């Protein structure tokens, strides 16, 4: 292999890697849904496009479906780990997808009703949640869980899955800091029969 060809190959590889980093870090990426925690909105095997640009100029809104690193996920700072996160190549960091339920400074509480149904209260007002799987399918809150009432601190968010009976969310691992967010789910594009655009609706 002559030097000119080798140089061209190296330059091409470097260009492709840099382009991937720019696209993933500033624009967006594709994610695969591995669990049922967001049913009925998302099911196992769905593919979603995750937009990352808006995180530079706006905070998450209530109702946004967000991808993030949960608090218990230790993000290594080694060059290889950082490279993997930037490119997606061989990345082993675990990311979750859940919905933003409570915002910084708000009071959050889960209330069980006499008929067995459950409501989420924000600042003592029942939150309208047309997206959830079932108001009756909630686990019983224990002392090890965060069910409120609590007031969220600065840059703290309460995240929950739409499938409340089968979701490892803020009830189990606590509030989420803003710097753990990766991006917003914007488009469910696969399978085509479930094509869906996540509208920017405030609840």
Tab-separated table of N, CA and C in Angstrom, residues 14-96:
chain	number	residue	atom	x	y	z
A	14	UNK	N	-10.907	9.501	9.759
A	14	UNK	CA	-10.960	10.621	10.705
A	14	UNK	C	-12.169	11.504	10.407
A	15	UNK	N	-12.411	11.773	9.122
A	15	UNK	CA	-13.552	12.603	8.732
A	15	UNK	C	-14.871	11.964	9.162
A	16	UNK	N	-15.012	10.663	8.926
A	16	UNK	CA	-16.240	9.949	9.283
A	16	UNK	C	-16.459	9.976	10.793
A	17	UNK	N	-15.403	9.724	11.584
A	17	UNK	CA	-15.517	9.712	13.042
A	17	UNK	C	-15.908	11.090	13.565
A	18	UNK	N	-15.258	12.139	13.039
A	18	UNK	CA	-15.577	13.508	13.464
A	18	UNK	C	-17.014	13.860	13.100
A	19	UNK	N	-17.453	13.456	11.908
A	19	UNK	CA	-18.828	13.728	11.474
A	19	UNK	C	-19.836	13.035	12.388
A	20	UNK	N	-19.544	11.793	12.755
A	20	UNK	CA	-20.435	11.047	13.654
A	20	UNK	C	-20.525	11.737	15.009
A	21	UNK	N	-19.389	12.178	15.540
A	21	UNK	CA	-19.371	12.863	16.831
A	21	UNK	C	-20.195	14.143	16.780
A	22	UNK	N	-20.022	14.927	15.728
A	22	UNK	CA	-20.759	16.192	15.591
A	22	UNK	C	-22.258	15.931	15.502
A	23	UNK	N	-22.644	14.957	14.674
A	23	UNK	CA	-24.066	14.650	14.499
A	23	UNK	C	-24.683	14.160	15.802
A	24	UNK	N	-24.014	13.212	16.476
A	24	UNK	CA	-24.556	12.642	17.712
A	24	UNK	C	-24.582	13.660	18.849
A	25	UNK	N	-23.564	14.487	18.958
A	25	UNK	CA	-23.474	15.399	20.091
A	25	UNK	C	-24.380	16.611	19.916
A	26	UNK	N	-24.487	17.139	18.694
A	26	UNK	CA	-25.223	18.378	18.487
A	26	UNK	C	-26.611	18.190	17.877
A	27	UNK	N	-26.812	17.158	17.075
A	27	UNK	CA	-28.080	17.027	16.362
A	27	UNK	C	-28.971	15.932	16.940
A	28	UNK	N	-28.520	14.686	16.874
A	28	UNK	CA	-29.363	13.620	17.387
A	28	UNK	C	-28.805	12.244	17.106
A	29	UNK	N	-29.546	11.237	17.538
A	29	UNK	CA	-29.130	9.861	17.374
A	29	UNK	C	-30.348	8.954	17.380
A	30	UNK	N	-30.145	7.713	17.024
A	30	UNK	CA	-31.220	6.735	17.001
A	30	UNK	C	-31.075	5.803	18.204
A	31	UNK	N	-32.194	5.534	18.862
A	31	UNK	CA	-32.196	4.640	20.030
A	31	UNK	C	-33.216	3.521	19.843
A	32	UNK	N	-32.889	2.366	20.387
A	32	UNK	CA	-33.746	1.186	20.360
A	32	UNK	C	-34.380	1.008	21.730
A	33	UNK	N	-35.681	0.714	21.774
A	33	UNK	CA	-36.412	0.560	23.030
A	33	UNK	C	-36.328	-0.897	23.482
A	34	UNK	N	-35.675	-1.167	24.635
A	34	UNK	CA	-35.445	-2.548	25.058
A	34	UNK	C	-36.478	-3.116	26.027
A	35	UNK	N	-37.361	-2.261	26.588
A	35	UNK	CA	-38.261	-2.745	27.639
A	35	UNK	C	-39.674	-2.221	27.448
A	36	UNK	N	-40.571	-2.671	28.348
A	36	UNK	CA	-41.986	-2.281	28.271
A	36	UNK	C	-42.323	-1.138	29.217
A	37	UNK	N	-41.338	-0.448	29.758
A	37	UNK	CA	-41.593	0.559	30.792
A	37	UNK	C	-42.347	1.784	30.277
A	38	UNK	N	-42.354	1.997	28.945
A	38	UNK	CA	-43.044	3.166	28.389
A	38	UNK	C	-44.312	2.804	27.619
A	39	UNK	N	-44.811	1.570	27.803
A	39	UNK	CA	-46.084	1.221	27.171
A	39	UNK	C	-47.196	2.102	27.734
A	40	UNK	N	-48.171	2.501	26.921
A	40	UNK	CA	-48.378	2.135	25.511
A	40	UNK	C	-47.691	3.054	24.520
A	41	UNK	N	-47.006	4.100	24.999
A	41	UNK	CA	-46.360	5.054	24.096
A	41	UNK	C	-45.275	4.386	23.263
A	42	UNK	N	-44.433	3.592	23.920
A	42	UNK	CA	-43.350	2.883	23.246
A	42	UNK	C	-43.348	1.426	23.695
A	43	UNK	N	-43.050	0.529	22.775
A	43	UNK	CA	-42.992	-0.893	23.099
A	43	UNK	C	-41.629	-1.450	22.705
A	44	UNK	N	-41.351	-2.661	23.169
A	44	UNK	CA	-40.072	-3.288	22.893
A	44	UNK	C	-39.829	-3.377	21.383
A	45	UNK	N	-38.631	-2.967	20.970
A	45	UNK	CA	-38.260	-3.034	19.566
A	45	UNK	C	-38.494	-1.769	18.777
A	46	UNK	N	-39.203	-0.799	19.354
A	46	UNK	CA	-39.402	0.476	18.667
A	46	UNK	C	-38.063	1.177	18.452
A	47	UNK	N	-37.975	1.940	17.378
A	47	UNK	CA	-36.806	2.772	17.115
A	47	UNK	C	-37.246	4.231	17.152
A	48	UNK	N	-36.523	5.046	17.904
A	48	UNK	CA	-36.870	6.462	18.016
A	48	UNK	C	-35.678	7.335	17.657
A	49	UNK	N	-35.985	8.500	17.095
A	49	UNK	CA	-34.948	9.496	16.854
A	49	UNK	C	-34.905	10.431	18.050
A	50	UNK	N	-33.719	10.598	18.613
A	50	UNK	CA	-33.515	11.425	19.807
A	50	UNK	C	-32.828	12.722	19.404
A	51	UNK	N	-33.525	13.833	19.614
A	51	UNK	CA	-32.989	15.144	19.272
A	51	UNK	C	-32.152	15.684	20.427
A	52	UNK	N	-30.960	16.217	20.138
A	52	UNK	CA	-30.056	16.658	21.199
A	52	UNK	C	-29.749	18.151	21.171
A	53	UNK	N	-30.126	18.839	20.111
A	53	UNK	CA	-29.757	20.246	19.963
A	53	UNK	C	-30.416	21.145	20.999
A	54	UNK	N	-31.699	20.925	21.282
A	54	UNK	CA	-32.454	21.839	22.152
A	54	UNK	C	-31.938	21.865	23.584
A	55	UNK	N	-31.186	20.835	23.996
A	55	UNK	CA	-30.689	20.823	25.379
A	55	UNK	C	-29.696	21.949	25.645
A	56	UNK	N	-29.171	22.563	24.571
A	56	UNK	CA	-28.215	23.653	24.736
A	56	UNK	C	-28.895	24.983	25.030
A	57	UNK	N	-30.218	25.078	24.741
A	57	UNK	CA	-30.877	26.362	24.931
A	57	UNK	C	-32.224	26.277	25.669
A	58	UNK	N	-32.701	25.064	26.008
A	58	UNK	CA	-33.966	24.971	26.743
A	58	UNK	C	-33.945	23.789	27.700
A	59	UNK	N	-34.708	23.930	28.776
A	59	UNK	CA	-34.807	22.870	29.779
A	59	UNK	C	-35.961	21.934	29.409
A	60	UNK	N	-35.937	20.706	29.907
A	60	UNK	CA	-37.047	19.775	29.643
A	60	UNK	C	-38.365	20.312	30.185
A	61	UNK	N	-39.439	20.022	29.461
A	61	UNK	CA	-40.787	20.397	29.891
A	61	UNK	C	-41.508	19.175	30.441
A	62	UNK	N	-42.531	19.419	31.253
A	62	UNK	CA	-43.350	18.318	31.712
A	62	UNK	C	-43.996	17.629	30.500
A	63	UNK	N	-43.955	16.308	30.511
A	63	UNK	CA	-44.518	15.555	29.404
A	63	UNK	C	-43.502	15.144	28.370
A	64	UNK	N	-42.322	15.761	28.358
A	64	UNK	CA	-41.276	15.365	27.410
A	64	UNK	C	-40.823	13.941	27.691
A	65	UNK	N	-40.627	13.168	26.644
A	65	UNK	CA	-40.048	11.832	26.775
A	65	UNK	C	-38.549	11.986	26.547
A	66	UNK	N	-37.774	11.718	27.598
A	66	UNK	CA	-36.349	12.018	27.585
A	66	UNK	C	-35.498	10.758	27.719
A	67	UNK	N	-34.323	10.811	27.101
A	67	UNK	CA	-33.314	9.766	27.263
A	67	UNK	C	-32.233	10.345	28.177
A	68	UNK	N	-31.781	9.547	29.136
A	68	UNK	CA	-30.851	10.071	30.141
A	68	UNK	C	-30.057	8.939	30.777
A	69	UNK	N	-28.988	9.330	31.458
A	69	UNK	CA	-28.226	8.388	32.278
A	69	UNK	C	-28.773	8.443	33.699
A	70	UNK	N	-29.284	7.336	34.238
A	70	UNK	CA	-29.839	7.346	35.591
A	70	UNK	C	-28.758	7.641	36.626
A	71	UNK	N	-29.144	8.120	37.810
A	71	UNK	CA	-28.156	8.509	38.830
A	71	UNK	C	-27.188	7.401	39.205
A	72	UNK	N	-27.648	6.146	39.188
A	72	UNK	CA	-26.788	5.047	39.611
A	72	UNK	C	-25.771	4.625	38.549
A	73	UNK	N	-25.892	5.169	37.336
A	73	UNK	CA	-24.955	4.812	36.269
A	73	UNK	C	-23.686	5.653	36.400
A	74	UNK	N	-22.578	4.979	36.700
A	74	UNK	CA	-21.302	5.664	36.851
A	74	UNK	C	-20.659	5.858	35.476
A	75	UNK	N	-20.518	7.107	35.054
A	75	UNK	CA	-19.955	7.415	33.744
A	75	UNK	C	-18.446	7.589	33.853
A	76	UNK	N	-17.717	6.667	33.256
A	76	UNK	CA	-16.268	6.733	33.311
A	76	UNK	C	-15.746	7.899	32.471
A	77	UNK	N	-14.636	8.473	32.914
A	77	UNK	CA	-14.057	9.623	32.219
A	77	UNK	C	-12.793	9.258	31.455
A	78	UNK	N	-12.545	7.975	31.258
A	78	UNK	CA	-11.368	7.557	30.505
A	78	UNK	C	-11.539	7.949	29.044
A	79	UNK	N	-10.451	8.154	28.316
A	79	UNK	CA	-10.550	8.525	26.892
A	79	UNK	C	-11.395	7.549	26.082
A	80	UNK	N	-11.248	6.252	26.348
A	80	UNK	CA	-12.015	5.253	25.609
A	80	UNK	C	-13.504	5.361	25.914
A	81	UNK	N	-13.852	5.579	27.193
A	81	UNK	CA	-15.255	5.694	27.588
A	81	UNK	C	-15.899	6.933	26.981
A	82	UNK	N	-15.175	8.054	27.004
A	82	UNK	CA	-15.685	9.297	26.415
A	82	UNK	C	-15.861	9.134	24.910
A	83	UNK	N	-14.888	8.516	24.257
A	83	UNK	CA	-14.967	8.273	22.813
A	83	UNK	C	-16.176	7.403	22.490
A	84	UNK	N	-16.427	6.388	23.299
A	84	UNK	CA	-17.563	5.494	23.078
A	84	UNK	C	-18.884	6.230	23.201
A	85	UNK	N	-18.999	7.132	24.190
A	85	UNK	CA	-20.229	7.901	24.356
A	85	UNK	C	-20.453	8.870	23.200
A	86	UNK	N	-19.375	9.470	22.709
A	86	UNK	CA	-19.482	10.447	21.635
A	86	UNK	C	-19.836	9.809	20.300
A	87	UNK	N	-19.315	8.622	20.046
A	87	UNK	CA	-19.524	7.970	18.750
A	87	UNK	C	-20.588	6.883	18.774
A	88	UNK	N	-20.827	6.309	19.960
A	88	UNK	CA	-21.750	5.181	20.054
A	88	UNK	C	-21.082	3.846	19.802
A	89	UNK	N	-19.802	3.857	19.467
A	89	UNK	CA	-19.078	2.621	19.195
A	89	UNK	C	-18.740	1.906	20.508
A	90	UNK	N	-19.254	0.689	20.680
A	90	UNK	CA	-18.949	-0.147	21.846
A	90	UNK	C	-19.307	0.534	23.167
A	91	UNK	N	-20.302	1.417	23.138
A	91	UNK	CA	-20.700	2.129	24.356
A	91	UNK	C	-21.493	1.196	25.272
A	92	UNK	N	-21.050	1.064	26.514
A	92	UNK	CA	-21.696	0.186	27.487
A	92	UNK	C	-22.472	0.952	28.553
A	93	UNK	N	-22.494	2.281	28.465
A	93	UNK	CA	-23.225	3.088	29.441
A	93	UNK	C	-24.728	2.845	29.279
A	94	UNK	N	-25.400	2.608	30.393
A	94	UNK	CA	-26.834	2.319	30.369
A	94	UNK	C	-27.629	3.624	30.398
A	95	UNK	N	-28.524	3.776	29.427
A	95	UNK	CA	-29.395	4.949	29.364
A	95	UNK	C	-30.848	4.500	29.497
A	96	UNK	N	-31.680	5.341	30.133
A	96	UNK	CA	-33.100	5.062	30.300
A	96	UNK	C	-33.912	6.012	29.428
